[in-house]
Short mmCIF file of C-alpha atoms in Angstrom, two decimals:
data_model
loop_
_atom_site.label_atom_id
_atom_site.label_comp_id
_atom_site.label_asym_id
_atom_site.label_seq_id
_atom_site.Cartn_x
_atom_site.Cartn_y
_atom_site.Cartn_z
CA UNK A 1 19.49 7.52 -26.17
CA UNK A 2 20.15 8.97 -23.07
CA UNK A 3 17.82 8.36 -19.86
CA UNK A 4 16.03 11.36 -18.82
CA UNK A 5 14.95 10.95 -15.61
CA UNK A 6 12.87 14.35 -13.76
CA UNK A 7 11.71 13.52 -10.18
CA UNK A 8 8.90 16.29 -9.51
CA UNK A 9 8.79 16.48 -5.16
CA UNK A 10 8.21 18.64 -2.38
CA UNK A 11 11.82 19.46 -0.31
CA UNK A 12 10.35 18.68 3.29
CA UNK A 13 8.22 15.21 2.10
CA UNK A 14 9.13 12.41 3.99
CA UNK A 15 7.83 10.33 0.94
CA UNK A 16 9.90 12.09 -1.81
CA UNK A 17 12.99 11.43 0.07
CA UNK A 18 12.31 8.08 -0.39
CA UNK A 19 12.90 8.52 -3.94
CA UNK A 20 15.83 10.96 -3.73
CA UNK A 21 18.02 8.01 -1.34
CA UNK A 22 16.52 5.49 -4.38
CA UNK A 23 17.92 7.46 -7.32
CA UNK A 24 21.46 8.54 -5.02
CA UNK A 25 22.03 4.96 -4.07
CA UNK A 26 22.06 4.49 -7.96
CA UNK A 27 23.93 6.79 -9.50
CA UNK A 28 20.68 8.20 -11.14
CA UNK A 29 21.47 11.58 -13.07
CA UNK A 30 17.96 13.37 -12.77
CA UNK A 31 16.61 16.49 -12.64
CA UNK A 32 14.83 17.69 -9.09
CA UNK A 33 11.72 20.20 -9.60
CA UNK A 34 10.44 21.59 -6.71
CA UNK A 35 7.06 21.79 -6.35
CA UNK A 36 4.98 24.64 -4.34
CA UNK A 37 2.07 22.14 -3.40
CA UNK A 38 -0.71 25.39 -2.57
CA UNK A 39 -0.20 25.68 -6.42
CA UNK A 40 0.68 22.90 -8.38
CA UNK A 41 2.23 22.66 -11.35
CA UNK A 42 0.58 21.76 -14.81
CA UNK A 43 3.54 19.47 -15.46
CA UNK A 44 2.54 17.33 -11.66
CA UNK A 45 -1.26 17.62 -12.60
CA UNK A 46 -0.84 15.76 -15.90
CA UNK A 47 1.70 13.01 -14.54
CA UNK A 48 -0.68 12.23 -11.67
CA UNK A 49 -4.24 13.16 -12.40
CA UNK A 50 -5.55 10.90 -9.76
CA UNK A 51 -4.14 11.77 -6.77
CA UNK A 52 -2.37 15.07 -7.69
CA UNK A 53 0.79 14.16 -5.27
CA UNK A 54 4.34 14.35 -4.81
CA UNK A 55 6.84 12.81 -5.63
CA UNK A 56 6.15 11.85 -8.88
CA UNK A 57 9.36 9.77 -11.07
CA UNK A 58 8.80 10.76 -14.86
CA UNK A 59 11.50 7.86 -16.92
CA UNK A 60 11.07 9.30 -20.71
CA UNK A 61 7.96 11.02 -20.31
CA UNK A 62 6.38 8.06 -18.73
CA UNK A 63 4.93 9.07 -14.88
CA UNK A 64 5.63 6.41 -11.77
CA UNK A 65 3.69 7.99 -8.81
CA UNK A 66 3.67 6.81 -5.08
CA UNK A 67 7.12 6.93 -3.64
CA UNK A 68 6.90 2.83 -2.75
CA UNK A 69 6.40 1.97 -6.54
CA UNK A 70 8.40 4.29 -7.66
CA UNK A 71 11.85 2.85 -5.58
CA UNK A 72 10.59 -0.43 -6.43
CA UNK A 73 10.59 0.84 -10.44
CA UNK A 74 14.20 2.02 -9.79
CA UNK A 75 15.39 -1.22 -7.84
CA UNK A 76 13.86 -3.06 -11.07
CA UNK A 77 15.18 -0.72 -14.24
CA UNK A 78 18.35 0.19 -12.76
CA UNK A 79 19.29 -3.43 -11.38
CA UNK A 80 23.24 -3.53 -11.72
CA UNK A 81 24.38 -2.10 -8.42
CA UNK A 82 22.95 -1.52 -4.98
CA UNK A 83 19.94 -3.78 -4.77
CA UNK A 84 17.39 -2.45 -2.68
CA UNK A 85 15.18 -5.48 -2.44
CA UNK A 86 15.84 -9.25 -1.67
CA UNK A 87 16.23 -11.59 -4.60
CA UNK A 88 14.40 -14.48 -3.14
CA UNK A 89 10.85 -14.16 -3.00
CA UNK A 90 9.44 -14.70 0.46
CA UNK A 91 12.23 -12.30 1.71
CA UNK A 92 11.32 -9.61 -0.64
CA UNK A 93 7.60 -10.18 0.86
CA UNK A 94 8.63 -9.84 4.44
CA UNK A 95 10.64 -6.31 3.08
CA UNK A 96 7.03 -5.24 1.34
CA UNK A 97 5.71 -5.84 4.33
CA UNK A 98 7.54 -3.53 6.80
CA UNK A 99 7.77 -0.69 4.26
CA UNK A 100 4.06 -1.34 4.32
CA UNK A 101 3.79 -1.13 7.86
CA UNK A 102 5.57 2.22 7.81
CA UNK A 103 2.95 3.77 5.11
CA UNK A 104 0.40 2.82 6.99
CA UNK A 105 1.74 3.16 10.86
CA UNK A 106 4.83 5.35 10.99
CA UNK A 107 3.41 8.43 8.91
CA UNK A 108 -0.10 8.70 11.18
CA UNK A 109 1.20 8.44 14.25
CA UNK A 110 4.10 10.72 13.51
CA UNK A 111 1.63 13.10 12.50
CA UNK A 112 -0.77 12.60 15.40
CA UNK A 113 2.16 13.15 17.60
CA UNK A 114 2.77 16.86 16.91
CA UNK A 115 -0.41 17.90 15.55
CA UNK A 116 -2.44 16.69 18.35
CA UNK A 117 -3.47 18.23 22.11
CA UNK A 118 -4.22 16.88 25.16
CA UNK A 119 -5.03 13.29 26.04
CA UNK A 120 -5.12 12.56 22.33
CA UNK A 121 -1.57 13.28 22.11
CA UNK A 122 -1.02 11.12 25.16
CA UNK A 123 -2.48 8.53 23.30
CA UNK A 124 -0.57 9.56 19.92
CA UNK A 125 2.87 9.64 22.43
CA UNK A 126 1.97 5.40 23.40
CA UNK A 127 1.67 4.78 20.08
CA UNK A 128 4.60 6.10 18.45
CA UNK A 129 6.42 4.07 21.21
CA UNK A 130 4.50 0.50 20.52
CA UNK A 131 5.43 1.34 16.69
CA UNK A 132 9.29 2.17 16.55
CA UNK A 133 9.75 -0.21 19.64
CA UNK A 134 7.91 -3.31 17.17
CA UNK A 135 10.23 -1.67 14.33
CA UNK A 136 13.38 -2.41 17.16
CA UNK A 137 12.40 -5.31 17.21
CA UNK A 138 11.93 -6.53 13.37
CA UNK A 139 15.76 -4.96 12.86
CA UNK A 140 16.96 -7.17 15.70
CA UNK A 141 20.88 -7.52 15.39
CA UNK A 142 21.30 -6.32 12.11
CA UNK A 143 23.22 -3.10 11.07
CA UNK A 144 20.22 -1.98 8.49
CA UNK A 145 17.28 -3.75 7.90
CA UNK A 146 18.36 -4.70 4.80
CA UNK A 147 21.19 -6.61 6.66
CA UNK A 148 25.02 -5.10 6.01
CA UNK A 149 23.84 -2.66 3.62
CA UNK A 150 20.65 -0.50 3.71
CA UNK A 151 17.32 -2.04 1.22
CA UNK A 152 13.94 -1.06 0.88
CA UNK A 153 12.73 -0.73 4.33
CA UNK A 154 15.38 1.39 5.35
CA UNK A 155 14.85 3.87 2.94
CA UNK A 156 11.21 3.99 3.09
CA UNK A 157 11.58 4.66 7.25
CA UNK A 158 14.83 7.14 7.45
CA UNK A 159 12.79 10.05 6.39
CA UNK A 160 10.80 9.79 8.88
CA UNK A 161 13.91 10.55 10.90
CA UNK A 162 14.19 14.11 9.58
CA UNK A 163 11.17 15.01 11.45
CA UNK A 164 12.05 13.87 14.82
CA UNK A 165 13.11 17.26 16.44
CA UNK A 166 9.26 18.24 15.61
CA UNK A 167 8.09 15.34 17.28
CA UNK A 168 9.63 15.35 20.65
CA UNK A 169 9.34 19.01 20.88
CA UNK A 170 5.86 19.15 20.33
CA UNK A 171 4.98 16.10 21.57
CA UNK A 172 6.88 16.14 24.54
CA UNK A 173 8.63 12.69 23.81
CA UNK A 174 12.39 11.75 24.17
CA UNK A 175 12.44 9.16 21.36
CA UNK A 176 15.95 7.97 22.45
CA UNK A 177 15.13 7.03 26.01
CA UNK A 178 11.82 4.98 24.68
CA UNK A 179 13.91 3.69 21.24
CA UNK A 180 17.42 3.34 21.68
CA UNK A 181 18.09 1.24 19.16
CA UNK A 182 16.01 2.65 16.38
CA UNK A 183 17.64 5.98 17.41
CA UNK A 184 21.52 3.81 16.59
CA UNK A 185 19.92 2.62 13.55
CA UNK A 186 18.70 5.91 12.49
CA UNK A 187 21.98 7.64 13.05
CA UNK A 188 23.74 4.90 11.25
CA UNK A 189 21.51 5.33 8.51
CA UNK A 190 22.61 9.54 8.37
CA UNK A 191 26.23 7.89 8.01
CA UNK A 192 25.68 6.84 4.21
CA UNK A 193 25.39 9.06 1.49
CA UNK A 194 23.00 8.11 -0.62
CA UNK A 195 20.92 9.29 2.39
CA UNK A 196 22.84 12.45 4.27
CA UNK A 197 22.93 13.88 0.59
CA UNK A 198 18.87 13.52 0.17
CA UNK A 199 17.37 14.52 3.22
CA UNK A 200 17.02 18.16 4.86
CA UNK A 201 18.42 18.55 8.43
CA UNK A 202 16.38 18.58 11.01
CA UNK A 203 16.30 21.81 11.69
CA UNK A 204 15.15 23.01 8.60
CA UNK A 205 12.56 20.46 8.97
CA UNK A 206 12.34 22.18 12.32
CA UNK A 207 11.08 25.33 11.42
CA UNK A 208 8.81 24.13 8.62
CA UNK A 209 6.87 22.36 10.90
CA UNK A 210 6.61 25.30 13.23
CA UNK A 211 5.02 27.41 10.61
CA UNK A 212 2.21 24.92 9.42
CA UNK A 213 1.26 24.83 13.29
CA UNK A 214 1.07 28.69 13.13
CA UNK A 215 -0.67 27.92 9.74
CA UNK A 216 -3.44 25.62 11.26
CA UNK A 217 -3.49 27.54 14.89
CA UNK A 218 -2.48 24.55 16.36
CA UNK A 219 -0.35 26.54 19.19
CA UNK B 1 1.43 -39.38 -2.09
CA UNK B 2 3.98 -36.75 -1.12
CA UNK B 3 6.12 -35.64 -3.55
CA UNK B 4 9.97 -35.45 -2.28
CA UNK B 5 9.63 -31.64 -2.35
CA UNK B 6 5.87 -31.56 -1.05
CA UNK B 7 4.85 -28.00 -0.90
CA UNK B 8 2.48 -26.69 2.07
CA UNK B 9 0.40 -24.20 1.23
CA UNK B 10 -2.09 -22.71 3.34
CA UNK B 11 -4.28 -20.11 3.70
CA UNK B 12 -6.50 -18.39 6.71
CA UNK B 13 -9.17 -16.44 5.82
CA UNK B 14 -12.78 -15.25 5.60
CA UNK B 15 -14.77 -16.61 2.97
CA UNK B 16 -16.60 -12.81 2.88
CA UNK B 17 -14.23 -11.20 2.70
CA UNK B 18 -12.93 -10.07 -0.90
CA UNK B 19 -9.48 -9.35 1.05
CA UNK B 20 -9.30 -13.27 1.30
CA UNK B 21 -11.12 -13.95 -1.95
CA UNK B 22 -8.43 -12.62 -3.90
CA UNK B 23 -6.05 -15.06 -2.37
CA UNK B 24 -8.20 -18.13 -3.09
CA UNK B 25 -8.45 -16.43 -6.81
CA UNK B 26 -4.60 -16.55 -7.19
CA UNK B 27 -4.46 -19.66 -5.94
CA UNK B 28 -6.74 -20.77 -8.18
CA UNK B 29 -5.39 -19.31 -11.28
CA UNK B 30 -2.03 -20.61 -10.71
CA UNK B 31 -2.95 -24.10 -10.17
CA UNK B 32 -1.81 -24.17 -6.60
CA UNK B 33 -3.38 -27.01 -4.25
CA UNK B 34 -3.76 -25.48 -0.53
CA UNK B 35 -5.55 -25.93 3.01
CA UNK B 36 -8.15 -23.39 3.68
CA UNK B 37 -8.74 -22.61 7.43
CA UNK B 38 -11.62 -20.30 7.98
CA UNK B 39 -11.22 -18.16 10.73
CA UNK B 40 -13.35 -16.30 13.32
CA UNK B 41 -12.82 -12.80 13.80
CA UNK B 42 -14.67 -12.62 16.87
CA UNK B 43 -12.45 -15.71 18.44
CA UNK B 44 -9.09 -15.57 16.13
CA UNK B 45 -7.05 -18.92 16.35
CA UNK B 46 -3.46 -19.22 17.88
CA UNK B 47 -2.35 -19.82 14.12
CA UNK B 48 -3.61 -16.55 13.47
CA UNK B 49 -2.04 -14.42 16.04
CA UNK B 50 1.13 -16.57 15.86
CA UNK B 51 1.25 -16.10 11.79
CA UNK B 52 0.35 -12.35 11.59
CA UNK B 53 1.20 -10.84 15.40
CA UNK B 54 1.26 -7.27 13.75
CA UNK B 55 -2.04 -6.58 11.93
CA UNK B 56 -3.88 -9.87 13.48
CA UNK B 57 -6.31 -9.77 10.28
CA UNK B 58 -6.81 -11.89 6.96
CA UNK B 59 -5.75 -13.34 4.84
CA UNK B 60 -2.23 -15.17 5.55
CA UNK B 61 -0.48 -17.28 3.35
CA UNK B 62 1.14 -19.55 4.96
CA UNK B 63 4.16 -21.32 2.57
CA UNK B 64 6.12 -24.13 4.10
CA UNK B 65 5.70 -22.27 7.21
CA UNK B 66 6.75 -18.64 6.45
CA UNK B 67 3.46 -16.24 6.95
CA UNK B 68 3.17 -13.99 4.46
CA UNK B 69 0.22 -10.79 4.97
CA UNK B 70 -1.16 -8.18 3.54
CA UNK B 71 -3.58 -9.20 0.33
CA UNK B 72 -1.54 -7.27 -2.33
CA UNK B 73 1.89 -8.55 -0.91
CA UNK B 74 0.85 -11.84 -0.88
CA UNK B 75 -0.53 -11.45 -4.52
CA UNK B 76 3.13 -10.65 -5.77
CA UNK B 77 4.41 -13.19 -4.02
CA UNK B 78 2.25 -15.72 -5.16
CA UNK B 79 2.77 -14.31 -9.07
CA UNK B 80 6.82 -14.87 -7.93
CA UNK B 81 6.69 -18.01 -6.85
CA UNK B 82 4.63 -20.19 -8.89
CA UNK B 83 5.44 -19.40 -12.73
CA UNK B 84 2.32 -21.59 -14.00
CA UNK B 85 0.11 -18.39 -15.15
CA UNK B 86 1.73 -15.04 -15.28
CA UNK B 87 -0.09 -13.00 -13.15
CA UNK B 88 2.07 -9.18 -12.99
CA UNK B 89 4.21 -7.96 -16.32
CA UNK B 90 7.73 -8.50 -16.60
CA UNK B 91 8.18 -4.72 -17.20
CA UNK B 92 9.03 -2.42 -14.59
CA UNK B 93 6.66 0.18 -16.07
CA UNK B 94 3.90 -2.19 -16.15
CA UNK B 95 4.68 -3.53 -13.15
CA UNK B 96 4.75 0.35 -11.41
CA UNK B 97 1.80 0.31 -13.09
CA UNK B 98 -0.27 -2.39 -11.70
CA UNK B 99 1.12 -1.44 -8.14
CA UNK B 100 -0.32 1.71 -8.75
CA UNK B 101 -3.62 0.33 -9.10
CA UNK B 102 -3.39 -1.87 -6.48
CA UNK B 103 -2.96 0.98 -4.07
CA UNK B 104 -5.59 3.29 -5.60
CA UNK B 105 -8.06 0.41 -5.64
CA UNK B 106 -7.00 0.10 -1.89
CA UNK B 107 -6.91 3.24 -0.43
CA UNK B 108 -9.32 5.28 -2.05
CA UNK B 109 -11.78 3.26 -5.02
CA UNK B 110 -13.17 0.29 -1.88
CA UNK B 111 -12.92 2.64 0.69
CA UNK B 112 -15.03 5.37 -0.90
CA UNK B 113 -17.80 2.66 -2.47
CA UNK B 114 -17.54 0.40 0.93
CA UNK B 115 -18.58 4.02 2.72
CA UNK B 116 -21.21 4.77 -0.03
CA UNK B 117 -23.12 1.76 1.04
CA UNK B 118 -22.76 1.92 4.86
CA UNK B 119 -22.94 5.83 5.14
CA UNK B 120 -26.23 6.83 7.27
CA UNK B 121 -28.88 9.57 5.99
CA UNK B 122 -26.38 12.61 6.79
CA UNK B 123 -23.24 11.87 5.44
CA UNK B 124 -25.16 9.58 2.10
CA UNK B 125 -24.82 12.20 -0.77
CA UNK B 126 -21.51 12.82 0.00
CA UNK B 127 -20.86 9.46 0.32
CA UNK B 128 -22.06 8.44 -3.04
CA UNK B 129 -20.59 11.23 -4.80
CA UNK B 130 -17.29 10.26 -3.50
CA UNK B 131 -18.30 6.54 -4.99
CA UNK B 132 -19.21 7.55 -7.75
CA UNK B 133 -16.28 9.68 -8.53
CA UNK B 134 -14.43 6.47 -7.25
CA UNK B 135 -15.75 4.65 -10.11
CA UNK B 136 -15.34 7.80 -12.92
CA UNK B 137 -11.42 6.85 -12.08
CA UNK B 138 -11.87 3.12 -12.89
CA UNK B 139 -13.51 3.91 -16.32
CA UNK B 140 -11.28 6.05 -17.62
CA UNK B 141 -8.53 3.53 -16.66
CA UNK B 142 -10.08 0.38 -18.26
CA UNK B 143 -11.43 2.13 -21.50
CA UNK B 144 -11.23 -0.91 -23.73
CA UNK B 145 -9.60 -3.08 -22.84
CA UNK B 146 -10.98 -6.79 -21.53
CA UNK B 147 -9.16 -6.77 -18.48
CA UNK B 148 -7.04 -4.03 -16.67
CA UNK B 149 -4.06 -6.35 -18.16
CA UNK B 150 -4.89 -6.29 -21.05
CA UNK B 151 -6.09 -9.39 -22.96
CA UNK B 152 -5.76 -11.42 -20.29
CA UNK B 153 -6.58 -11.22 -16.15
CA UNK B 154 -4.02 -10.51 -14.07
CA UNK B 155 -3.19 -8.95 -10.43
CA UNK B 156 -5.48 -6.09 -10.72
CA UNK B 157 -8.57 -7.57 -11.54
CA UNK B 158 -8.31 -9.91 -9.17
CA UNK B 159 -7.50 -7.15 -6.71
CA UNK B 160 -10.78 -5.60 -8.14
CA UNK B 161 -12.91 -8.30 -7.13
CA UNK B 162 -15.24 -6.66 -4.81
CA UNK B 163 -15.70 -4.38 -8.08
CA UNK B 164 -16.41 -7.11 -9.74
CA UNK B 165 -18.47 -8.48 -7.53
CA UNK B 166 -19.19 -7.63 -4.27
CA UNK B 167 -20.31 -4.03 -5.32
CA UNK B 168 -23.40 -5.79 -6.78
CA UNK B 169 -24.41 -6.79 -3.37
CA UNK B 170 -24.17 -3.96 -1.42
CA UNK B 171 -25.24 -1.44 -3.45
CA UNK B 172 -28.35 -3.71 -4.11
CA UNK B 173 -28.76 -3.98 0.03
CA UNK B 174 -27.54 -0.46 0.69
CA UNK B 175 -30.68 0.50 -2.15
CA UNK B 176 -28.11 2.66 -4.14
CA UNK B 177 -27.13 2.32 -7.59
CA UNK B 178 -23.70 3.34 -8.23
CA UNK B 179 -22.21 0.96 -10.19
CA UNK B 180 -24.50 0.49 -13.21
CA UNK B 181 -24.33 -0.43 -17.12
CA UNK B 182 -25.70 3.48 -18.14
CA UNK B 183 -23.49 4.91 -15.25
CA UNK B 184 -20.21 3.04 -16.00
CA UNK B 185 -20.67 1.06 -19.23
CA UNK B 186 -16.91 0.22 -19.64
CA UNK B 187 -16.58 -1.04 -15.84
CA UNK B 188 -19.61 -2.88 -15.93
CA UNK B 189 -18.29 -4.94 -18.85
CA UNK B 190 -15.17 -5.48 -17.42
CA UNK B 191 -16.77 -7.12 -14.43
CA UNK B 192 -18.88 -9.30 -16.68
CA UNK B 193 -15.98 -10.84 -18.45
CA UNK B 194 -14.60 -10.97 -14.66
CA UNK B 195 -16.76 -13.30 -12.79
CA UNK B 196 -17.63 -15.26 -16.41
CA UNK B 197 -13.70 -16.21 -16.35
CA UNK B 198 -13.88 -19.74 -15.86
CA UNK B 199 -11.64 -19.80 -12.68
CA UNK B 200 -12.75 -17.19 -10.91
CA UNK B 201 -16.44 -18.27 -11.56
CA UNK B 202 -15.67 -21.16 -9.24
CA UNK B 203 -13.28 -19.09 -6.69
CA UNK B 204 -16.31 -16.72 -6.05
CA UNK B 205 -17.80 -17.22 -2.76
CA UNK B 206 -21.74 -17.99 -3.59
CA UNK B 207 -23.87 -14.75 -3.96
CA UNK B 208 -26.88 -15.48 -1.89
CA UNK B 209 -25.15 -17.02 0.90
CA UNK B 210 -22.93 -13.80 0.49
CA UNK B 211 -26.15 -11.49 0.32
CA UNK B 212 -27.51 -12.90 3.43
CA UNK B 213 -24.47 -12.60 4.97
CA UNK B 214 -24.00 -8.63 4.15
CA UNK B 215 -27.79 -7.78 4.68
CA UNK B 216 -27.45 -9.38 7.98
CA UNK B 217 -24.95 -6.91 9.09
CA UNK B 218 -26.84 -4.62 7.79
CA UNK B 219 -29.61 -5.16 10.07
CA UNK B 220 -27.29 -4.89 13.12
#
């Protein structure tokens, strides 16, 4: 019987693209349904009745929500090529870790950053500095932090990337002076496929993010 | 006597904290002798700023030296190390599964209960409706089975251990009662056959030294 594999996700989420570079770096045939999230569909609201959220990974009918699990559920079922995680144990726990770190760091002060006015945004601005510079600093020599090839915590921090022209435009930050080396990283990261194919450009990200500020009147 | 591959296992924590507890409870289940530093949040030892520079909290396993932090990431790794007691399914679905909960029981079931029973006057009904909601989620994932594993405990009830336990406390300080046997009849069950589980039984920190300790704060 033949996998069917539907990934239900939101074009500009950070989180589903996680999924998107898990199921590219496989080979995963699956079908993409976009989601409009001020009116959600009946299909997400019975895969994920608890927290109602994209992206949502439904493998035969059966749901795998939050974008973490769900590339861990992929690494696991479709284990033949491109391992995302380490095989030995305390390395896979140090990779958990990071991609932890950048759920529960990378995403708030991101969001801080543009969203933000006045001297909480300077405080927003020193913070997204301390994070990607401690981020520098776990990646330390290597090419990805997975090592030669990207893994886990690579693709649960590239998306992030897609927002960047947001951030230092509206929060008046030049991430490459402050981060050079997370800005080589990132741009190494755009060089593979399995993530240039599964990510918007930043412009488009652009220009979403300028109409949820007109949204919220945060002008 | 050391063995010619003696194993050093130790772990810094709090014994109040259910964070920790679920560490010791691991521990516990798989069989795994270990050094327990307690450590003082107020004055936090070298070991634990040199072991967890990042997050500077408990618990940290600490395995022939690595550091490992985070409670749930150091459940998973103590269910892939040591094979005595399988802890987490060999399934990926099962296994997505149980990280779901995990996370859920993380972010949103303690948090909203842990507010319930510190919220002040204005923000209380709220508070407990969130809670109680909280809990609504629990029950309809437990149903009936004996443990959220199944037939026997695993990973997420031990990462429900302040639902098992520590809920009892605080609601009883806090003077709310959200998690009850009318209210949640399935949940409350489930925590009976929790802390009755020989092992954990003993891995429990003691309730009225844990009582004093919460009502305490309380008073602060």
């Amino acid at each position: 019987m033949a996998d069917e594999v539907i990934l239900l996700d939101y074009w500009a989420s950070p989180f589903g693209m996680r999924v998107r570079i898990a199921l590219a770096e496989k080979g995963i045939k699956h079908e993409y349904k976009e989601e409009d999230l001020r009116n959600k569909s009946p299909l997400l609201l019975q895969m994920n009745p608890v927290h109602k959220k994209i992206p949502v990974l439904i493998h035969n009918g059966k749901s795998i929500c939050e974008s973490l699990i769900a590339v861990q559920y992929i690494d696991e079922v479709w284990n033949e090529k491109s391992p995302l995680l380490p095989s030995d144990p305390y390395q896979r726990s140090q990779a958990r870790f990071w991609a932890d770190y950048v759920d529960k760091k990378i995403y708030e002060v991101g969001k801080n950053l543009w969203t933000k006015k006045g001297e909480e945004q300077e405080a927003a601005k020193k913070e997204f500095v301390e994070a990607h510079k401690l981020l520098e600093q776990e990646l330390g020599d290597k090419t990805y932090f997975g090592g030669d090839k990207i893994g886990f915590v690579d693709v649960a921090l590239i998306p992030f990337y897609t927002w960047f022209k947001g951030y230092e435009t509206f929060g008046n930050i030049n991430v490459e002076k402050e981060c050079p080396k997370f800005i080589a990283w990132a741009k190494r990261c755009m060089q593979v496929e399995s993530i240039s194919k599964s990510v918007p450009d930043q412009d488009k990200v652009y220009g979403f993010m300028v109409e949820i500020r007109k949204r919220f009147g945060l002008e | 006597m050391a063995t010619a591959n003696q194993e050093e296992v130790r772990l810094l924590g709090k014994w109040a904290s259910p964070f920790s507890n679920r560490i010791d409870l691991a521990l516990k289940l798989e069989g795994v002798p270990y050094k327990y530093s307690e450590e003082n949040l107020a004055n936090k030892s070298d070991d634990l700023l040199k072991y967890n520079p990042v997050y500077k909290k408990v618990p940290i396993l600490v395995h022939n030296g690595n550091p490992i932090a985070e409670s749930l990431i150091i459940l998973e790794y103590i269910d892939e190390t040591w094979k005595n007691n399988p802890l987490l399914s060999e399934d990926p679905y099962e296994r997505a599964l149980a990280r779901f909960w995990f996370k859920t029981l993380d972010d949103k079931i303690l948090p909203a209960i842990w507010n319930a029973c510190w919220s002040d006057e204005k923000g209380r009904e709220k508070a407990v409706e969130e809670a109680l909601e909280a809990l609504k989620i629990l029950e309809d994932e437990i149903k009936d089975k004996k443990f959220f594993g199944g037939e026997t405990l695993g990973l997420v009830d031990i990462a429900a251990n302040f639902i098992g336990y520590w809920v009892y406390i605080l609601q009883e300080i806090a003077g709310l009662e959200l998690l009850t046997l009318e209210k949640f009849p399935k949940v409350y069950k489930w925590s009976q056959e929790f802390i009755n589980h020989p092992v954990i039984k003993e891995g429990l920190p003691p309730r009225d030294e844990l009582f004093a300790f919460f009502k305490a704060s309380a008073s602060k």
